CSV table of C-alpha atoms and ligand atoms in Angstrom, one decimal:
chain,number,residue,atom,x,y,z
A,297,ALA,CA,-19.3,54.0,-32.7
A,298,LYS,CA,-17.2,55.8,-30.0
A,299,ARG,CA,-19.8,55.0,-27.4
A,300,ASP,CA,-20.1,51.4,-28.3
A,301,ASP,CA,-16.1,51.2,-28.0
A,302,HIS,CA,-16.3,52.5,-24.6
A,303,ALA,CA,-19.1,50.2,-23.5
A,304,HIS,CA,-17.0,47.3,-24.9
A,305,ILE,CA,-13.9,48.4,-23.0
A,306,ALA,CA,-15.9,48.7,-19.9
A,307,PHE,CA,-17.3,45.2,-20.3
A,308,TYR,CA,-13.9,43.8,-20.9
A,309,ASP,CA,-12.4,45.7,-17.9
A,310,ALA,CA,-14.9,44.2,-15.6
A,311,ARG,CA,-14.5,40.8,-17.1
A,312,ALA,CA,-10.7,41.1,-16.9
A,313,GLU,CA,-10.9,42.3,-13.4
A,314,GLN,CA,-13.0,39.3,-12.4
A,315,ILE,CA,-10.5,37.0,-14.0
A,316,ALA,CA,-7.8,38.6,-12.1
A,317,ARG,CA,-9.7,38.5,-8.8
A,318,GLU,CA,-10.4,34.7,-9.4
A,319,TYR,CA,-6.9,34.1,-10.3
A,320,ILE,CA,-5.6,35.8,-7.0
A,321,GLU,CA,-8.1,33.9,-4.9
A,322,LEU,CA,-7.0,30.6,-6.5
A,323,HIS,CA,-3.4,31.3,-6.1
A,324,THR,CA,-3.9,32.3,-2.4
A,325,ALA,CA,-6.0,29.0,-1.9
A,326,LEU,CA,-3.3,26.9,-3.5
A,327,ARG,CA,-0.6,28.3,-1.3
A,328,GLN,CA,-2.6,27.7,1.7
A,329,ALA,CA,-3.3,24.2,0.6
A,330,LEU,CA,0.3,23.6,0.3
A,331,ASP,CA,0.9,24.7,3.9
A,332,GLU,CA,-2.0,22.8,5.0
A,333,GLN,CA,-0.9,19.5,3.3
A,334,GLU,CA,-4.2,19.3,1.3
A,335,PHE,CA,-2.6,17.6,-1.9
A,336,GLN,CA,-2.2,14.0,-2.3
A,337,LEU,CA,-1.0,11.6,-4.9
A,338,HIS,CA,-3.2,9.0,-6.5
A,339,TYR,CA,-1.4,6.0,-8.4
A,340,GLN,CA,-2.6,4.6,-11.7
A,341,PRO,CA,-1.2,1.3,-12.6
A,342,GLN,CA,1.1,0.7,-15.6
A,343,THR,CA,0.7,-2.8,-16.7
A,344,LEU,CA,1.6,-5.8,-19.1
A,345,ALA,CA,-1.3,-7.2,-21.2
A,346,ASP,CA,-2.2,-9.6,-18.6
A,347,GLY,CA,-2.7,-7.1,-16.0
A,348,GLN,CA,0.5,-7.6,-14.0
A,349,VAL,CA,1.6,-4.2,-12.7
A,350,VAL,CA,5.0,-2.9,-13.6
A,351,GLY,CA,4.8,0.6,-12.4
A,352,ALA,CA,2.6,3.5,-11.7
A,353,GLU,CA,1.9,7.2,-12.5
A,354,ALA,CA,1.5,9.5,-9.7
A,355,LEU,CA,-1.3,12.0,-10.3
A,356,ILE,CA,-1.9,14.9,-8.1
A,357,ARG,CA,-5.2,15.7,-6.4
A,358,TRP,CA,-6.4,18.4,-4.2
A,359,GLN,CA,-8.6,17.6,-1.3
A,360,ARG,CA,-10.2,20.9,-0.7
A,361,PRO,CA,-12.3,21.2,2.3
A,362,GLY,CA,-15.9,21.9,1.2
A,363,HIS,CA,-15.1,21.2,-2.4
A,364,GLY,CA,-14.2,17.5,-2.4
A,365,LEU,CA,-11.3,16.1,-4.5
A,366,ILE,CA,-10.3,18.5,-7.2
A,367,SER,CA,-8.7,17.5,-10.5
A,368,PRO,CA,-5.2,18.8,-11.5
A,369,LEU,CA,-6.7,20.1,-14.8
A,370,SER,CA,-8.4,22.9,-12.8
A,371,PHE,CA,-5.4,23.9,-10.8
A,372,ILE,CA,-2.1,22.9,-12.5
A,373,PRO,CA,-2.4,25.6,-15.2
A,374,ALA,CA,-2.9,28.2,-12.5
A,375,ALA,CA,-0.1,27.1,-10.5
A,376,GLU,CA,2.1,26.9,-13.6
A,377,ARG,CA,1.3,30.6,-14.3
A,378,SER,CA,1.7,31.9,-10.7
A,379,GLY,CA,5.0,30.0,-10.1
A,380,LEU,CA,3.5,27.9,-7.4
A,381,ILE,CA,4.1,24.8,-9.5
A,382,LEU,CA,7.7,25.1,-8.2
A,383,PRO,CA,7.1,24.2,-4.4
A,384,LEU,CA,4.2,22.0,-5.6
A,385,GLY,CA,6.4,20.1,-7.9
A,386,GLU,CA,9.0,19.7,-5.4
A,387,TRP,CA,6.4,18.3,-3.0
A,388,VAL,CA,5.3,15.8,-5.7
A,389,LEU,CA,8.8,14.7,-6.1
A,390,GLN,CA,9.5,14.2,-2.4
A,391,GLU,CA,6.2,12.4,-1.9
A,392,ALA,CA,6.9,10.2,-4.9
A,393,CYS,CA,10.3,9.2,-3.5
A,394,ARG,CA,8.8,8.5,0.0
A,395,THR,CA,6.3,6.2,-1.9
A,396,LEU,CA,9.1,4.3,-3.5
A,397,GLN,CA,10.8,3.9,-0.2
A,398,ARG,CA,7.5,2.5,1.2
A,399,TRP,CA,7.2,0.1,-1.6
A,400,HIS,CA,10.5,-1.4,-0.9
A,401,LYS,CA,9.0,-3.0,2.0
A,402,SER,CA,6.5,-5.2,0.2
A,403,PRO,CA,7.3,-7.9,-2.5
A,404,ALA,CA,4.1,-6.9,-4.4
A,405,THR,CA,5.4,-3.3,-4.9
A,406,ALA,CA,9.2,-3.5,-4.4
A,407,SER,CA,10.2,-3.6,-8.0
A,408,LEU,CA,7.7,-1.0,-9.4
A,409,THR,CA,8.8,2.1,-11.2
A,410,LEU,CA,6.9,5.2,-10.1
A,411,SER,CA,6.3,8.1,-12.8
A,412,ILE,CA,5.9,11.7,-11.9
A,413,ASN,CA,4.9,14.6,-14.1
A,414,VAL,CA,7.4,17.4,-14.4
A,415,SER,CA,6.2,20.8,-15.9
A,416,THR,CA,8.5,22.6,-18.1
A,417,ARG,CA,9.0,25.5,-15.6
A,418,GLN,CA,10.0,23.0,-13.0
A,419,PHE,CA,12.4,21.4,-15.3
A,420,HIS,CA,14.3,24.7,-16.0
A,421,GLN,CA,14.9,25.7,-12.5
A,422,ASP,CA,18.6,26.0,-11.9
A,423,ASP,CA,18.5,23.6,-8.9
A,424,PHE,CA,16.2,21.0,-10.4
A,425,ILE,CA,18.9,18.3,-10.6
A,426,HIS,CA,19.9,19.0,-7.1
A,427,GLN,CA,16.2,18.6,-5.9
A,428,VAL,CA,16.1,15.2,-7.5
A,429,ALA,CA,19.3,14.1,-6.1
A,430,GLN,CA,18.3,15.4,-2.6
A,431,ALA,CA,14.9,13.8,-2.8
A,432,LEU,CA,16.5,10.4,-3.8
A,433,GLN,CA,19.1,10.7,-1.1
A,434,LEU,CA,16.6,11.7,1.6
A,435,SER,CA,14.2,8.9,0.9
A,436,GLN,CA,17.0,6.3,0.0
A,437,ALA,CA,14.8,5.4,-3.0
A,438,ASN,CA,16.3,3.5,-6.0
A,439,PRO,CA,17.0,6.2,-8.6
A,440,ARG,CA,16.1,3.6,-11.4
A,441,GLN,CA,12.6,3.1,-10.1
A,442,LEU,CA,11.8,7.0,-10.5
A,443,LYS,CA,10.6,8.0,-14.0
A,444,LEU,CA,10.3,11.7,-14.9
A,445,GLU,CA,7.5,12.4,-17.4
A,446,LEU,CA,8.4,15.5,-19.6
A,447,THR,CA,6.2,16.9,-22.2
A,448,GLU,CA,7.2,17.7,-25.8
A,449,SER,CA,6.6,21.5,-25.2
A,450,LEU,CA,9.9,21.2,-23.3
A,451,LEU,CA,11.8,20.7,-26.7
A,452,ALA,CA,10.5,24.0,-28.1
A,453,GLU,CA,12.9,25.8,-26.0
A,454,ASP,CA,16.7,25.9,-25.8
A,455,LEU,CA,17.4,22.3,-26.8
A,456,ASP,CA,21.1,22.2,-26.0
A,457,LYS,CA,20.2,23.1,-22.3
A,458,VAL,CA,17.4,20.7,-22.1
A,459,VAL,CA,19.6,18.0,-23.5
A,460,ASP,CA,22.4,18.8,-21.0
A,461,THR,CA,19.7,18.8,-18.1
A,462,MET,CA,18.3,15.4,-19.2
A,463,LYS,CA,21.7,13.9,-19.3
A,464,ALA,CA,22.6,15.0,-15.9
A,465,LEU,CA,19.3,13.5,-14.6
A,466,ALA,CA,20.0,10.3,-16.4
A,467,ASN,CA,23.4,10.2,-14.9
A,468,LEU,CA,21.6,10.2,-11.4
A,469,GLY,CA,20.0,7.0,-12.6
A,470,VAL,CA,16.5,8.3,-13.1
A,471,GLN,CA,14.5,7.4,-16.1
A,472,ILE,CA,13.0,9.9,-18.6
A,473,SER,CA,9.8,9.6,-20.4
A,474,LEU,CA,8.2,11.7,-23.0
A,475,ASP,CA,4.6,12.3,-22.2
A,476,ASP,CA,1.6,12.8,-24.6
A,477,PHE,CA,3.9,11.9,-27.5
A,478,GLY,CA,2.7,12.7,-30.9
A,479,THR,CA,0.9,15.9,-29.9
A,480,GLY,CA,3.5,18.4,-29.7
A,481,TYR,CA,6.8,19.5,-31.1
A,482,SER,CA,8.9,16.3,-31.4
A,483,SER,CA,11.0,15.9,-34.4
A,484,LEU,CA,13.0,12.8,-35.3
A,485,GLN,CA,16.1,14.9,-35.3
A,486,TYR,CA,15.5,15.7,-31.6
A,487,LEU,CA,14.7,12.1,-30.4
A,488,GLN,CA,18.3,10.9,-31.2
A,489,ARG,CA,19.7,13.5,-29.0
A,490,LEU,CA,17.8,12.8,-26.1
A,491,PRO,CA,18.6,10.2,-23.3
A,492,LEU,CA,15.1,8.7,-23.4
A,493,HIS,CA,13.9,5.6,-21.7
A,494,GLN,CA,10.2,5.7,-22.7
A,495,ILE,CA,7.6,7.5,-24.7
A,496,LYS,CA,3.9,7.5,-23.9
A,497,VAL,CA,1.6,7.5,-26.9
A,498,ASP,CA,-1.0,10.0,-26.3
A,499,GLN,CA,-4.5,8.8,-25.5
A,500,SER,CA,-6.0,10.8,-28.3
A,501,PHE,CA,-4.4,8.3,-30.8
A,502,ILE,CA,-5.6,5.3,-28.8
A,503,ARG,CA,-9.1,6.7,-28.8
A,504,GLU,CA,-9.4,6.5,-32.6
A,505,LEU,CA,-7.7,3.4,-33.1
A,506,LEU,CA,-10.5,1.0,-33.9
A,507,ASN,CA,-11.8,3.5,-36.4
A,508,LYS,CA,-10.3,1.7,-39.3
A,509,ASN,CA,-10.2,4.7,-41.6
A,510,SER,CA,-8.2,6.5,-39.1
A,511,LYS,CA,-4.5,7.5,-39.8
A,512,ASP,CA,-4.0,7.1,-36.0
A,513,THR,CA,-3.4,3.5,-36.6
A,514,ALA,CA,-0.5,4.3,-38.9
A,515,ILE,CA,0.8,6.6,-36.2
A,516,VAL,CA,0.5,4.1,-33.4
A,517,ARG,CA,2.2,1.5,-35.5
A,518,THR,CA,4.9,3.9,-36.5
A,519,LEU,CA,5.7,5.1,-32.8
A,520,LEU,CA,6.3,1.4,-31.8
A,521,SER,CA,8.9,1.0,-34.6
A,522,LEU,CA,10.4,4.4,-33.6
A,523,GLY,CA,10.9,3.0,-30.0
A,524,GLU,CA,12.4,-0.1,-31.4
A,525,ALA,CA,14.9,1.9,-33.6
A,526,PHE,CA,15.8,4.3,-31.0
A,527,GLY,CA,16.0,2.0,-28.1
A,528,PHE,CA,13.2,3.2,-25.8
A,529,ALA,CA,10.1,1.6,-24.5
A,530,VAL,CA,6.6,2.6,-25.8
A,531,LEU,CA,3.7,2.7,-23.5
A,532,ALA,CA,0.1,3.2,-24.7
A,533,GLU,CA,-2.0,5.5,-22.6
A,534,GLY,CA,-5.7,5.9,-22.2
A,535,VAL,CA,-6.5,2.2,-23.0
A,536,GLU,CA,-10.3,1.9,-22.1
A,537,THR,CA,-11.5,-1.2,-23.8
A,538,ARG,CA,-10.8,-4.8,-24.2
A,539,GLU,CA,-10.9,-4.2,-28.0
A,540,GLN,CA,-8.2,-1.4,-27.9
A,541,LEU,CA,-6.0,-3.6,-25.8
A,542,ASN,CA,-6.3,-6.6,-28.2
A,543,TYR,CA,-5.6,-4.4,-31.2
A,544,LEU,CA,-2.4,-2.8,-29.4
A,545,CYS,CA,-1.2,-6.3,-28.4
A,546,GLN,CA,-1.5,-7.3,-32.2
A,547,LEU,CA,0.4,-4.3,-33.1
A,548,GLY,CA,3.2,-5.4,-30.7
A,549,TYR,CA,2.6,-3.2,-27.8
A,550,THR,CA,3.3,-4.5,-24.2
A,551,GLU,CA,2.9,-1.8,-21.7
A,552,PHE,CA,-0.5,-0.1,-21.0
A,553,GLN,CA,-2.2,2.4,-18.8
A,554,GLY,CA,-5.8,3.3,-18.7
A,555,TYR,CA,-9.2,2.8,-17.1
A,556,TYR,CA,-9.5,-0.7,-18.7
A,557,PHE,CA,-7.2,-1.7,-16.1
A,558,SER,CA,-7.8,0.9,-13.4
A,559,PRO,CA,-8.3,4.5,-12.7
A,560,PRO,CA,-5.7,6.3,-10.5
A,561,LEU,CA,-6.2,5.0,-6.9
A,562,PRO,CA,-5.3,6.4,-3.5
A,563,LEU,CA,-2.1,4.9,-2.2
A,564,THR,CA,-3.4,2.0,-0.1
A,565,GLN,CA,-6.0,1.0,-2.7
A,566,PHE,CA,-3.3,0.9,-5.3
A,567,GLU,CA,-1.2,-1.3,-2.9
A,568,THR,CA,-4.2,-3.7,-2.5
A,569,TYR,CA,-4.6,-3.7,-6.4
A,570,CYS,CA,-1.0,-4.8,-6.7
A,571,GLN,CA,-1.4,-7.6,-4.1
A,572,ARG,CA,-4.4,-8.9,-6.1
A,573,HIS,CA,-2.4,-8.7,-9.5
A,574,ILE,CA,0.8,-10.6,-8.6
A,575,ASP,CA,1.7,-12.4,-11.8
B,709,LIG,P1,-1.5,13.2,-17.9
B,709,LIG,O1,-0.1,13.2,-17.4
B,709,LIG,O2,-1.4,13.1,-19.6
B,709,LIG,O3,-2.1,12.1,-17.3
B,709,LIG,C1,-3.1,11.2,-17.8
B,709,LIG,C2,-4.5,11.7,-17.5
B,709,LIG,O4,-5.3,10.8,-18.1
B,709,LIG,C3,-4.9,11.6,-16.0
B,709,LIG,O5,-5.7,12.7,-15.7
B,709,LIG,C4,-5.5,10.2,-15.9
B,709,LIG,O6,-6.4,10.1,-14.8
B,709,LIG,C5,-6.2,10.3,-17.2
B,709,LIG,N1,-6.5,8.8,-17.7
B,709,LIG,C6,-6.0,7.8,-17.4
B,709,LIG,N2,-6.5,6.7,-18.0
B,709,LIG,C7,-7.5,7.2,-18.8
B,709,LIG,C8,-8.3,6.6,-19.8
B,709,LIG,O7,-8.3,5.4,-20.0
B,709,LIG,N3,-9.1,7.4,-20.4
B,709,LIG,C9,-9.2,8.7,-20.2
B,709,LIG,N4,-10.0,9.5,-20.8
B,709,LIG,N5,-8.4,9.3,-19.2
B,709,LIG,C10,-7.4,8.5,-18.7
B,709,LIG,P2,-5.7,13.6,-14.3
B,709,LIG,O8,-5.2,12.8,-13.3
B,709,LIG,O9,-6.9,14.4,-14.3
B,709,LIG,O10,-4.5,14.5,-14.9
B,709,LIG,C11,-4.6,15.4,-15.9
B,709,LIG,C12,-3.3,16.1,-16.2
B,709,LIG,O11,-2.8,16.9,-15.1
B,709,LIG,C13,-2.1,15.1,-16.4
B,709,LIG,O12,-2.2,14.6,-17.6
B,709,LIG,C14,-1.0,16.0,-16.2
B,709,LIG,O13,-0.7,16.8,-17.4
B,709,LIG,C15,-1.4,17.0,-15.1
B,709,LIG,N6,-0.7,16.5,-13.9
B,709,LIG,C16,-1.3,15.6,-12.9
B,709,LIG,N7,-0.6,15.3,-11.8
B,709,LIG,C17,0.4,16.3,-12.0
B,709,LIG,C18,1.6,16.6,-11.2
B,709,LIG,O14,2.0,16.2,-10.2
B,709,LIG,N8,2.4,17.6,-11.7
B,709,LIG,C19,2.3,18.3,-12.9
B,709,LIG,N9,3.1,19.2,-13.4
B,709,LIG,N10,1.0,18.0,-13.6
B,709,LIG,C20,0.2,16.9,-13.2
B,710,LIG,CA1,1.7,12.0,-17.5
B,711,LIG,CA1,-0.1,11.7,-20.9
B,712,LIG,CA1,-2.2,14.8,-21.1
């Protein structure tokens, strides 16, 4: 048994070493990518039922030479673990504000909101409020058009501190949205303490919607009433089909995001999309 144990340990050591090496390589590559400006934002329309665009979500991509366009799912977790999410997140914030400023110049985009994803670690930085204020000031973007998407996992930690930071952000004029709603830690008790403008109903609920046995229908219905009761907007994410859209409309939903309307698009393609969908 001893021998086997050793073989086991040796195996895990080699495996752990490989994972550590890959991790360091990815970290180095990400840091370089930030210096070389290899990241870009894509923009997914947020629309009314008729397709009129009311906003967008900025989603990061990594244009890695020799690898093509890399999905955030394969580098955001590593960036979060290594801390690189902090400079990366600040870049996203600044780039989004520059985009808002650019959108002011065209009637098709001038009044759109732009949502960015803020990771928990980023939110907890001492100077996060200052970063947001500064990005807004430098770009002269309208704070009311910037929306910060936070996830429910944020609410698992020091809630008093989270509420204070959220209130300070809301005081800057920016809007606050809870992303992937329904999948995490939210409790009704929390909700009434948070200065929220929007919740985004997670796409996992939307996916099961037309499966009539599904409890998800009850959840999707309830989340809308919750929004009405607490006074925040409720957006349905991951809408992929006409049937899902129709059903959500019947339930009373008015704001949508998903492949049915459009995938995330590079900036100029997004702007063209808006030109084509004016009223
Ligand atoms: P998320 O914030 O929940 O973003 C929605 C994801 O769903 C996006 O994936 C989007 O492309 C995808 N999606 C949109 N419509 C549909 C649909 O109809 N069906 C399906 N199946 N998927 C749809 P993406 O762009 O790969 O981003 C994945 C995740 O990476 C995001 O999930 C977010 O958690 C994270 N992420 C993306 N950009 C950033 C960023 O700038 N900062 C941080 N911290 N995280 C980011
Ligand atoms: Ca999001
Ligand atoms: Ca989401
Ligand atoms: Ca998600």
